[in-house]
Amino acid sequence: MKTFILTILFVFFTSFVSGQQFLWSTIEEDSVSQKFVPVHLLNDEILKFYDHYKLHYDFTGYSKERFIKESSYGFDDWEFLNDITELTVLALRSNVGTGSVVLVMFITEININLIVFSNEDIENNFNYILNFSSDRKKFSTWLQTLMF
């Protein structure tokens, strides 16, 4: 699992540096006006990914401390995450060669949660959750728990 998460982070952060797409964030002062999403609209924005993609990966439940220690790709030093003390969410899109994937990263004072949306399994990791329209409300309710 750790290797898969590192692969995802590597794909996103190395491709992000070379021009992949920053979609939006909840940081108003750091975002272009059309790329700022207020917290009260997050659920709707993330549900757009749920509706568009066939599956998602649930990488929730990291403490900042563990995430910073275990994640070595993309940045040499993840310590900047400790400066974030309020809910901050960002979305990035990248191409993994077989289509696009979207990473949604939730950063709170003590936790980091990741959701990756895709239409195909990534790196032959089959621990994905299918996005059924019948489960949309359940997903939306679960999503709310990440916004504390």
C-alpha positions in Angstrom: 0.0 0.0 0.0 2.8 2.4 0.9 4.4 1.8 -2.5 1.2 2.5 -4.3 0.6 5.8 -2.5 4.2 6.8 -3.2 3.6 5.9 -6.9 0.5 8.1 -6.9 2.3 11.0 -5.3 5.2 10.6 -7.6 2.9 10.7 -10.7 1.1 13.8 -9.4 3.9 15.9 -8.0 6.4 15.2 -10.8 3.9 15.7 -13.5 2.5 18.7 -11.7 5.9 20.3 -11.8 6.0 19.7 -15.6 2.7 21.3 -16.3 -0.1 19.0 -15.3 -3.3 20.6 -14.2 -4.0 22.2 -10.8 -7.8 22.1 -10.6 -8.7 24.1 -7.5 -8.1 24.6 -3.8 -9.7 26.1 -0.7 -6.9 28.6 -0.3 -8.5 31.8 -1.5 -5.4 34.0 -1.4 -3.2 31.5 -3.3 -5.8 30.6 -6.0 -6.8 32.2 -9.2 -10.5 33.3 -8.7 -11.9 30.5 -10.9 -9.7 27.9 -9.1 -10.9 28.8 -5.6 -13.6 26.6 -4.1 -15.1 27.6 -0.7 -15.4 24.9 1.8 -19.2 24.9 1.7 -19.1 23.9 -2.0 -16.5 21.1 -1.7 -19.0 18.3 -1.5 -20.5 19.3 -4.9 -17.1 19.8 -6.5 -15.8 16.4 -5.4 -19.1 14.6 -6.4 -18.4 15.8 -9.9 -15.3 13.6 -9.9 -17.4 10.7 -8.4 -19.9 11.0 -11.2 -17.3 11.3 -14.0 -14.9 8.5 -13.0 -15.7 4.8 -12.6 -13.7 4.2 -9.4 -11.8 5.8 -6.6 -9.1 4.8 -4.1 -9.5 5.6 -0.4 -6.2 6.7 1.2 -7.7 8.4 4.2 -6.5 8.2 7.8 -2.9 9.4 7.7 -1.6 11.5 10.5 0.5 14.4 9.3 3.5 13.0 11.2 3.2 9.5 9.5 2.5 11.1 6.0 5.6 13.3 6.3 7.8 10.4 7.4 6.6 8.0 4.7 6.2 10.2 1.7 9.4 10.9 -0.1 8.3 11.6 -3.7 7.6 15.0 -5.2 9.2 17.1 -2.5 12.3 16.5 -0.4 10.7 18.0 2.6 7.0 17.7 3.4 7.4 19.7 6.6 5.5 22.7 5.1 2.3 20.6 5.7 2.8 21.4 9.4 2.1 25.1 8.7 -1.4 24.2 7.6 -3.7 24.3 10.6 -7.2 24.8 9.0 -8.9 22.5 6.6 -7.3 22.9 3.2 -8.3 20.8 0.2 -6.8 20.8 -3.2 -7.4 18.9 -6.4 -4.9 18.0 -9.1 -5.3 16.1 -12.4 -2.7 14.1 -14.1 -2.4 11.6 -17.0 -1.1 8.2 -16.2 -0.9 7.1 -19.8 -4.2 5.3 -19.9 -6.3 8.3 -19.0 -6.6 11.0 -16.4 -6.6 10.6 -12.6 -7.6 13.2 -10.1 -6.1 13.4 -6.6 -8.1 15.2 -3.9 -6.0 16.0 -0.9 -7.5 17.0 2.5 -5.1 18.6 5.0 -6.2 19.4 8.5 -4.3 20.4 11.6 -3.4 16.8 12.4 -4.5 14.6 9.4 -4.0 14.1 5.7 -6.6 12.2 3.6 -6.3 11.4 0.0 -8.9 10.3 -2.6 -7.8 9.3 -6.1 -10.4 9.1 -8.9 -9.7 7.1 -12.0 -11.4 5.1 -14.8 -8.9 2.2 -14.6 -6.9 0.5 -12.0 -3.6 2.2 -11.4 -0.3 0.3 -11.3 -2.4 -3.0 -11.1 -3.7 -2.0 -7.7 -7.1 -3.5 -7.4 -8.0 -2.0 -4.0 -10.4 0.4 -5.6 -14.0 1.2 -4.9 -16.4 1.4 -7.8 -18.5 4.6 -8.1 -22.0 3.4 -8.4 -24.8 6.0 -8.7 -26.7 4.0 -6.0 -23.8 4.7 -3.6 -23.5 8.4 -4.3 -25.4 9.5 -1.2 -23.3 7.2 1.0 -20.1 8.6 -0.6 -21.3 12.1 0.0 -22.0 11.4 3.6 -18.6 9.8 4.1 -17.0 12.8 2.3 -18.5 15.1 4.9 -16.5 13.3 7.6 -13.2 14.3 5.9 -14.1 18.0 6.3 -13.5 18.4 10.0 
